Every structure is written in structure tokens, then in C-alpha cells.
XYZ file of C-alpha atoms in Angstrom:
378
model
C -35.781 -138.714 62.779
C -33.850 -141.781 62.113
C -35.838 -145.157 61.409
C -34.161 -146.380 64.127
C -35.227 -143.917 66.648
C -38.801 -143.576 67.955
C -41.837 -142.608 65.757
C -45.208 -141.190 66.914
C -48.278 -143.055 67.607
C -50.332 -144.670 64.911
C -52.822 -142.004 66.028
C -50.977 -138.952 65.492
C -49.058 -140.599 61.973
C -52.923 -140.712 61.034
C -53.740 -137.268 61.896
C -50.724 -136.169 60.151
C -51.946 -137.723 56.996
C -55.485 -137.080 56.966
C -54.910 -133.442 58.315
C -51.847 -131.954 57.737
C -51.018 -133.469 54.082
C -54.024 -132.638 51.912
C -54.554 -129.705 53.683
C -51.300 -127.676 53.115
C -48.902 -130.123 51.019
C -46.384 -129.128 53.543
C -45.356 -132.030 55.885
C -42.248 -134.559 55.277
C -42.442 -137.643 54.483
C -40.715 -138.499 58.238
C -44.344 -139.174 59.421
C -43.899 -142.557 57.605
C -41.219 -144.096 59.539
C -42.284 -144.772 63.450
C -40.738 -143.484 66.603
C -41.479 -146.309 69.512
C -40.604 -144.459 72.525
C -42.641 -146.219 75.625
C -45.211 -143.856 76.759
C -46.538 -143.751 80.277
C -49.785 -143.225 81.026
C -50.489 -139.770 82.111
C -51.607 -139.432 85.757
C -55.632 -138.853 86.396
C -56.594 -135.842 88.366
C -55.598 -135.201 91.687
C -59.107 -135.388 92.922
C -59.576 -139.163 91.618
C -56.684 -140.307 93.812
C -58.554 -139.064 97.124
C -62.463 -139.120 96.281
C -64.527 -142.246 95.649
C -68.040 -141.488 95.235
C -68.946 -144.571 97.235
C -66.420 -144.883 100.022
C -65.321 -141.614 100.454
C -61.827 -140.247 101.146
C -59.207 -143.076 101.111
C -57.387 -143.874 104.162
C -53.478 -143.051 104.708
C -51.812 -146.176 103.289
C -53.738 -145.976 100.279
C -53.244 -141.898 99.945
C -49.516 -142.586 99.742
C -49.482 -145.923 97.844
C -51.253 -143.500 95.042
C -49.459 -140.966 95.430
C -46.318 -142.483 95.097
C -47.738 -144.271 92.191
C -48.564 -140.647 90.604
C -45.335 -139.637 91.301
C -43.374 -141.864 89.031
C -45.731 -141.550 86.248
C -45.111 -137.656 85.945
C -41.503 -138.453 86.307
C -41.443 -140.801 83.573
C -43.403 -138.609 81.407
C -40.796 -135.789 82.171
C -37.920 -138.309 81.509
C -40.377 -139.166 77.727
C -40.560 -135.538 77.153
C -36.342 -134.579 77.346
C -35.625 -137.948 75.337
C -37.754 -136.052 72.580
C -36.161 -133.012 72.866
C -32.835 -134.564 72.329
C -33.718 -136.905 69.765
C -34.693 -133.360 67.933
C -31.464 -131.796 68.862
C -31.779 -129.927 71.976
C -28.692 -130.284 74.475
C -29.168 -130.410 77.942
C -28.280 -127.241 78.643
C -31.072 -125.804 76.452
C -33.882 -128.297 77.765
C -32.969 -126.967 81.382
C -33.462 -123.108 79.910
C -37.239 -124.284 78.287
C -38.214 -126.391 81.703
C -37.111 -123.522 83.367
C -38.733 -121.160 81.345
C -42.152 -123.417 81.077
C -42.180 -126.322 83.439
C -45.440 -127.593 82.320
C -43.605 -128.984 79.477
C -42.381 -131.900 81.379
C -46.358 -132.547 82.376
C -47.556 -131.973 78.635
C -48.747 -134.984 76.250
C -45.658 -135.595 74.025
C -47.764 -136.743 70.937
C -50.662 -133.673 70.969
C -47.983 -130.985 72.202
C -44.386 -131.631 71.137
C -43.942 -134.124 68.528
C -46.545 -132.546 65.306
C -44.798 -129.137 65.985
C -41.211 -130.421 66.322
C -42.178 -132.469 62.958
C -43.635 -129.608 61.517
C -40.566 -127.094 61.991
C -38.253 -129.848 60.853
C -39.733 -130.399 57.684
C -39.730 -127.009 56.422
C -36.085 -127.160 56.870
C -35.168 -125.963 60.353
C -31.606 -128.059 61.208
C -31.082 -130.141 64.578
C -29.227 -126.749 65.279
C -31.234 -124.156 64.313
C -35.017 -125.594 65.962
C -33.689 -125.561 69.527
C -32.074 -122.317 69.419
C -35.630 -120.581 67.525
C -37.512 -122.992 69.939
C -35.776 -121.544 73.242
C -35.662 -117.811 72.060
C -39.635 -118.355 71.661
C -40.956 -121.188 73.388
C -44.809 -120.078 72.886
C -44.144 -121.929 69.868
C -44.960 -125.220 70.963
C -47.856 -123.887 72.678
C -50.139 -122.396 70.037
C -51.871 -124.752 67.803
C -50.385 -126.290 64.791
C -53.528 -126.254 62.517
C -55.284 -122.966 63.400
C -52.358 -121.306 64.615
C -48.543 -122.114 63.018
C -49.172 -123.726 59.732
C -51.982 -120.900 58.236
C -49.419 -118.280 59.555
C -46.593 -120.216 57.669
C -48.346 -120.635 54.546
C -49.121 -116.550 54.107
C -45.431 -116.002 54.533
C -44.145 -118.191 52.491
C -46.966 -117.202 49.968
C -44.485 -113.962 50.437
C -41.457 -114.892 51.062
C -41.625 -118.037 48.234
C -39.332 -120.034 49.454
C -38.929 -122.558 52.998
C -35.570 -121.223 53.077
C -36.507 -117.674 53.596
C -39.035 -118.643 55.483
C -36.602 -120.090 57.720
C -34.094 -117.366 57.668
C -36.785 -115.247 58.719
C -37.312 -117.616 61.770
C -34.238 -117.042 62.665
C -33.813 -112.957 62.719
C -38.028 -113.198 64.963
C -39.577 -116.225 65.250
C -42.107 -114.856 67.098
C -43.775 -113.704 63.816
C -45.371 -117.127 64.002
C -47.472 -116.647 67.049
C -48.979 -113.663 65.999
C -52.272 -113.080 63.973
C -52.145 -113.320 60.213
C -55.665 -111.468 59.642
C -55.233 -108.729 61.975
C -51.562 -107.882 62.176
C -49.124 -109.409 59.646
C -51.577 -109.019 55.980
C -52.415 -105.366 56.727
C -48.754 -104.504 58.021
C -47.648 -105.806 54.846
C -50.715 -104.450 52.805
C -49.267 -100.580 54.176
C -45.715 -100.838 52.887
C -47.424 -101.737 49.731
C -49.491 -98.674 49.543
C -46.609 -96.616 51.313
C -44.824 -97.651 47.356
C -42.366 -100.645 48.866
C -41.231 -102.853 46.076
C -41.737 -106.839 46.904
C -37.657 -106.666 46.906
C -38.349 -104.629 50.542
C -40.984 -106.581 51.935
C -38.622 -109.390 51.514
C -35.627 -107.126 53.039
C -38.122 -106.612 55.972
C -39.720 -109.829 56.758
C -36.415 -111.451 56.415
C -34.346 -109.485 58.668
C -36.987 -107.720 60.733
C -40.011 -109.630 61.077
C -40.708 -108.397 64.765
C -41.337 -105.115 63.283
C -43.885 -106.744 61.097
C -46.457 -108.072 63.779
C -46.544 -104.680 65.275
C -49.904 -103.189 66.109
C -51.499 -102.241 63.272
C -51.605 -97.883 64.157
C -48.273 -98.442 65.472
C -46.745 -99.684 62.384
C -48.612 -97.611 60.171
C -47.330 -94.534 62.398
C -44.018 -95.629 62.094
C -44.205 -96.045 58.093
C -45.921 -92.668 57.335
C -43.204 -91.252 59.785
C -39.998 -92.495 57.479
C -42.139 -91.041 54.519
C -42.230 -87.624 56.589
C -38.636 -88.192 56.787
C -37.872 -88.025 53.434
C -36.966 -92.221 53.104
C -37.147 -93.951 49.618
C -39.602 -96.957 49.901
C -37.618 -98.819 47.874
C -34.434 -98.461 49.252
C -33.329 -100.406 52.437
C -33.156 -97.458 54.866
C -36.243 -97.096 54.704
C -36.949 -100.535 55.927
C -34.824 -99.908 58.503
C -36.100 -96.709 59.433
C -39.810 -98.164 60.007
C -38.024 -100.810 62.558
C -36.695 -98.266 64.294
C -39.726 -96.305 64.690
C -42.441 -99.224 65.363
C -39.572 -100.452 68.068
C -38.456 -97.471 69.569
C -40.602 -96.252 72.122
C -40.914 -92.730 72.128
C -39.175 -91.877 75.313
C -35.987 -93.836 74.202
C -36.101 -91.800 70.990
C -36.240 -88.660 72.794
C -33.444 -90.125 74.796
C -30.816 -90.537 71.857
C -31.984 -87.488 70.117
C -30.575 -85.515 73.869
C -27.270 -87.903 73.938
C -26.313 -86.723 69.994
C -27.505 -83.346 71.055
C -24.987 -83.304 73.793
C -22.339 -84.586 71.421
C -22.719 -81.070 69.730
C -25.129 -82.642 66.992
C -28.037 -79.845 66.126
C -31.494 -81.364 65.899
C -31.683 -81.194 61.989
C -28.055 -83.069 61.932
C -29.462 -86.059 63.954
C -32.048 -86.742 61.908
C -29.698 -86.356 58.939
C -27.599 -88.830 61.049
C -30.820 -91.134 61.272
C -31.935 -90.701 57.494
C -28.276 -92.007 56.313
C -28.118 -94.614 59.181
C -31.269 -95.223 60.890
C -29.870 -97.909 63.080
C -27.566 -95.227 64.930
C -30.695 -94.717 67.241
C -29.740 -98.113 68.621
C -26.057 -97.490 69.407
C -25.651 -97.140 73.214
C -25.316 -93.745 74.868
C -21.938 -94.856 76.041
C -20.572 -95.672 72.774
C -22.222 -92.368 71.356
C -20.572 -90.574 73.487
C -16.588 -92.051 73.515
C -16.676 -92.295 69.783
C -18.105 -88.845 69.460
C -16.281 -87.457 72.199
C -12.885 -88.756 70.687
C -13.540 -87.352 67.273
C -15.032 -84.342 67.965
C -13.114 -83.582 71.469
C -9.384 -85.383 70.464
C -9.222 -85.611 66.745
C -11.011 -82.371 66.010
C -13.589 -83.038 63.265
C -16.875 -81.254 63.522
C -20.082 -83.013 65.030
C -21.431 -82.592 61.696
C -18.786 -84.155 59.510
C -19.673 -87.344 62.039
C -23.559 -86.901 61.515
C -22.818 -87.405 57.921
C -21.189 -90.539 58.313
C -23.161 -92.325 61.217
C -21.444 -95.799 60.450
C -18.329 -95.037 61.962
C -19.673 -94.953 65.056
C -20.333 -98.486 64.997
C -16.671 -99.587 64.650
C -14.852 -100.705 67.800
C -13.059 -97.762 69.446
C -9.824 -98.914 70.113
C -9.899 -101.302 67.676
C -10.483 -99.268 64.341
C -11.271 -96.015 64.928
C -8.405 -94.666 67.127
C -5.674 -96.810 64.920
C -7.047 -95.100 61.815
C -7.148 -92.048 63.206
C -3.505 -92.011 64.297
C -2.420 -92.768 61.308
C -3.767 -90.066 59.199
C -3.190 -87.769 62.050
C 0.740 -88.164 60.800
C -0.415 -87.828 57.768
C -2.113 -84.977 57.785
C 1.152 -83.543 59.841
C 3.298 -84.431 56.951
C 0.590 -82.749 54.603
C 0.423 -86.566 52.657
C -3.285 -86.025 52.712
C -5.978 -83.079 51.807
C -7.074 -81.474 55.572
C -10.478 -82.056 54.214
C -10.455 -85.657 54.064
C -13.859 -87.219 54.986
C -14.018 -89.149 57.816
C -15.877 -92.222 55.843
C -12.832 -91.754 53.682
C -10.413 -94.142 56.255
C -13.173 -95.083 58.499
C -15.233 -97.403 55.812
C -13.082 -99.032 53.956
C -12.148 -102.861 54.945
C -8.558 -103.580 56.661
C -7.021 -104.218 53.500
C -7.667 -101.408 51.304
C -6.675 -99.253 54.611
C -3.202 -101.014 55.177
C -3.053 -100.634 51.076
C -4.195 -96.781 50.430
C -2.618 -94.874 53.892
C 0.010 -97.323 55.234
C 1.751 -99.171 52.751
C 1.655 -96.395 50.272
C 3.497 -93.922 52.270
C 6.112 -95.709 54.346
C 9.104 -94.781 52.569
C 7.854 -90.906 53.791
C 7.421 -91.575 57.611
C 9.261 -94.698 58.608
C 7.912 -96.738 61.175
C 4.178 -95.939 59.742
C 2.792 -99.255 60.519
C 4.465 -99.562 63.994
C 2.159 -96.310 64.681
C -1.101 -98.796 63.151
C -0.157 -101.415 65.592
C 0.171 -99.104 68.439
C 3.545 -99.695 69.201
């Protein structure tokens, strides 16, 4: 935060200094400039507005004199607590979504609750952009404590993960990682892929890109890794990180679910799994987009359900976008006999836009005029 702008309370500078510094080694050095936003006194309990012990309940004018007084107290503290949240980046359309979300933000003591933990994410490198977008996807963050909670979870992953910049990129793919239990979830889900054989190179792949899958339940995950060894996955490759994100997210009666909508593509049981074993994130696709892409290359274009199951990526491309342009283009092709009927469907399908336009467009318009006409769809 800018020297200019507000700085915490002697107090909490203190704590910062006494607690934070020499215990992890971890916190900026934006503790030492001060942030002098006015505070206002947070309001007493209800019950100390209407009770005295000697003359009993107040009367009327003094009930709403008090009350009134309470009033704009909380409302200045709300007002304190969104002149934070900006000052760390948050637009107002974001502090509406956390007040909305948790409204006993606005009530909460800016210098115990908000300001260490805003502090604390900002100096291990999360941007003015990045904290209120990681803050609002998981908002228990500011709500767990910093010292027995957030900064021992932060220090065993970045004991992993090396770096403050992973750590952060990691925030970004699950920062709910952080909330969870180093001890009884996160060490011994990363102690299994260990033993399961995973290289360091795929614990990294998996924290970084996956991390919800990593604070799974303990059985769960270790289900889900022994499973993708069942399978036939390489630990050290980065299917099979993928694979045990699937399974430790999937719940069962999904998976069952997309095994039926491939089945009624025309996909045998063994061919899904072979579908799932070269792209494990296909169990993820929605059944609608299962079923146009394999309806329209099955059903229109006429390659086999298994020539798909072999090359599971192409059902992630956009329909009309890639798949049917591509398609009608070595359709002619294939008419003209330019191309072997065997071609392979990753053959067209994978490569980027330019080596497409290069190898099946450009390359044979002198022999059907008006080829890339047909690519645009005109």
C-alpha cells in the first residue's frame, strides 16, 4: 500500500513484527509504512444498550438515542471495511459479491480480520488484480486464521512448490487448498503420489493446475490414484495427473453417466476407457457436446466411433467452428482422391489454423478451385 494511503495500527505493525517475521521470514516490508484510516469504535453488545444493573431497562428516549448512536457506528465501520477493500484492489462490483456472500464482513474488526491477511496475500506476490478475484472465488480465506491456519499451510507448499510464484499460480487454478488441513489431507495426498512412483515434475503439474484434487479426503484420493494405476496410467506422465482429478472429482454416478452417453455414441466399454486413458478430461465434456460432435462424425461424416475414441481431443474443438470446416474440406478431398481414405481424424483435427490452411487448403487449390471459399463456408 502506498505511504500515502492508510497503514495499520501500531498494534497490529507490532504483531506483524514480533509474530509473523521471525517466525516464517515471509512478510513484506509494507508493514513499515502506516495506513491512518480513522477507525470507529466498534459498537458494545446489544444487551449493554438496554440493561443497567442498577437502574434497569432504559426508558424510550434513551433506547433510541442509543440505538441510533449504534447505528452509525456499524455503518461507519462498514464504510472502514469497503475503503480497505478498495485500497487492496477490489471494485465495487466485487465487494457487493463478498458482502453478499458474507455480510458479517462489514461488522468484522478491520485490523484482526482483514488487513494481516490482505497483507499477507500481497506480499507473497498476489497483484491488486489477482487477490480480489482468489479472495471472492473463496472468501473463507479471510476467515481462517493467519498464524495457525494460512501461513503453516503456505509454507508446506511452497516447501513443494519452491517458489511464491507457483505458489501463487496455484492460488489461482484452487485457492481453496489454503483452508484445508496440512497434517491430515494435503502431506499424505502428496506422500501417495510419491509412493504411487510420481516424479516431483508431477506433483508440481498437480498442485499447480489441480490443487482441489489435492485436499481430497484422504481414501478418496488414494482410491482415485490406485484406480489410474489399474488403468494402466504412467505416474510420470501428465495423464496420469489428470486422470487422478478426474477420479477424486467425479462422483461415481456422473462417471457412470458419461460412460452411458459415449456408449450411446456407439463407443464399446473398452473404447471409452481407451478414450479416457488418452484424454482423461473427455469425462468432463458435456453430454450435449458428446453427442453433436460424435453424432456428426460418426452419423454425417462417417468415421467409426472408434477412430473418435482414439482421438478424444477433437471433441473439444468448437463444432461449427473447426470441426465441421475441416471436415468439409477433406470431404472434397477425399472425393477428388487428394488424400489416403484412411486419413486419421487427429490428422486435420489437431493441427493449429495455420498448418491446416498450409497442408489441405493452400496446397491443393490449383486442383479444386474455390477450396478455401468451401473453408469459409461460403
Amino acid at each position: 500500500m502506498a505511504q500515502s494511503e492508510a497503514a495499520v495500527s501500531p498494534t497490529m505493525a507490532a504483531f506483524f513484527r514480533k509474530k509473523l517475521r521471525p517466525l516464517h521470514g515471509i512478510i513484506g516490508s509494507s508493514w513499515g509504512h502506516s495506513i491512518q484510516l480513522q477507525r470507529v469504535p466498534f459498537a458494545p453488545p446489544i444487551g449493554k444498550f438496554f440493561w443497567s444493573d442498577r437502574l434497569g431497562f432504559k426508558d424510550e428516549e434513551q433506547e433510541l438515542v442509543i440505538a441510533a448512536t449504534s447505528s452509525k457506528k456499524v455503518a461507519g465501520n462498514a464504510e472502514i471495511v469497503r475503503t480497505i477493500l478498495r485500497d487492496y484492489g477490489f471494485a465495487n462490483a466485487q465487494i457487493s459479491k463478498l458482502v453478499a456472500s458474507r455480510p458479517s464482513i462489514l461488522s468484522c474488526n478491520p485490523d484482526k480480520t482483514l488487513i494481516p491477511k490482505l497483507e499477507f496475500f500481497r506480499s507473497i506476490g498476489l497483484s491488486s488484480t489477482d487477490l480480489p478475484r482468489i479472495i471472492c472465488a473463496c472468501n473463507s480465506l479471510l476467515f481462517r486464521s493467519l498464524e495457525k491456519q494460512l501461513i503453516p499451510c503456505y509454507n508446506f507448499l511452497k516447501s513443494v512448490l519452491l517458489l511464491d510464484e507457483n505458489v501463487v499460480k496455484m492460488l489461482k487454478h484452487g485457492a481453496r487448498i489454503l483452508t484445508h488441513d496440512v497434517d491430515k489431507r494435503i502431506a499424505p495426498n502428496i506422500a501417495a503420489l510419491r509412493e504411487a512412483g510420481a516424479p516431483q515434475s508431477i506433483i508440481f503439474f498437480i498442485l499447480l493446475y489441480t490443487p482441489n484434487a489435492v485436499h481430497r479426503d484422504g481414501q478418496k484420493f488414494n482410491e482415485s490414484v490406485n484406480k489410474a494405476l489399474q488403468m494402466g496410467f504412467n505416474p510420470s506422465k501428465s495423464t496420469f495427473a489428470n486422470a487422478v482429478q478426474v477420479l477424486c472429482e467425479m462422483p461415481e454416478s456422473t462417471w457412470d453417466h458419461k460412460m452411458e452417453v459415449y456408449r450411446r455414441c456407439g463407443l464399446s466399454r473398452d473404447e471409452v476407457l481407451l478414450a479416457f486413458r488418452s484424454h482423461p478430461l473427455c469425462m468432463y465434456l458435456s453430454e450435449e457436446k458428446i453427442t453433436r460432435a460424435m453424432d456428426f462424425l460418426v452419423k454425417e461424416m462417417g468415421w467409426k466411433p472408434a477412430a473418435v475414441a482414439r482421438y478424444p481431443a477433437v471433441i473439444f474443438f468448437k463444432l461449427e467452428k473447426r470441426i465441421m470446416p475441416r471436415c468439409a474440406i477433406i470431404k472434397v478431398l477425399l472425393e477428388r482422391g487428394l488424400v489416403k481414405k484412411d486419413i486419421c481424424l487427429g490428422t486435420f483435427l489437431l493441427p493449429s489454423e495455420t498448418s491446416f490452411l498450409s497442408l489441405y487448403v493452400k496446397r491443393y487449390e490449383d486442383d479444386v478451385p474455390g477450396l478455401m471459399s468451401i473453408y469459409m463456408g461460403k
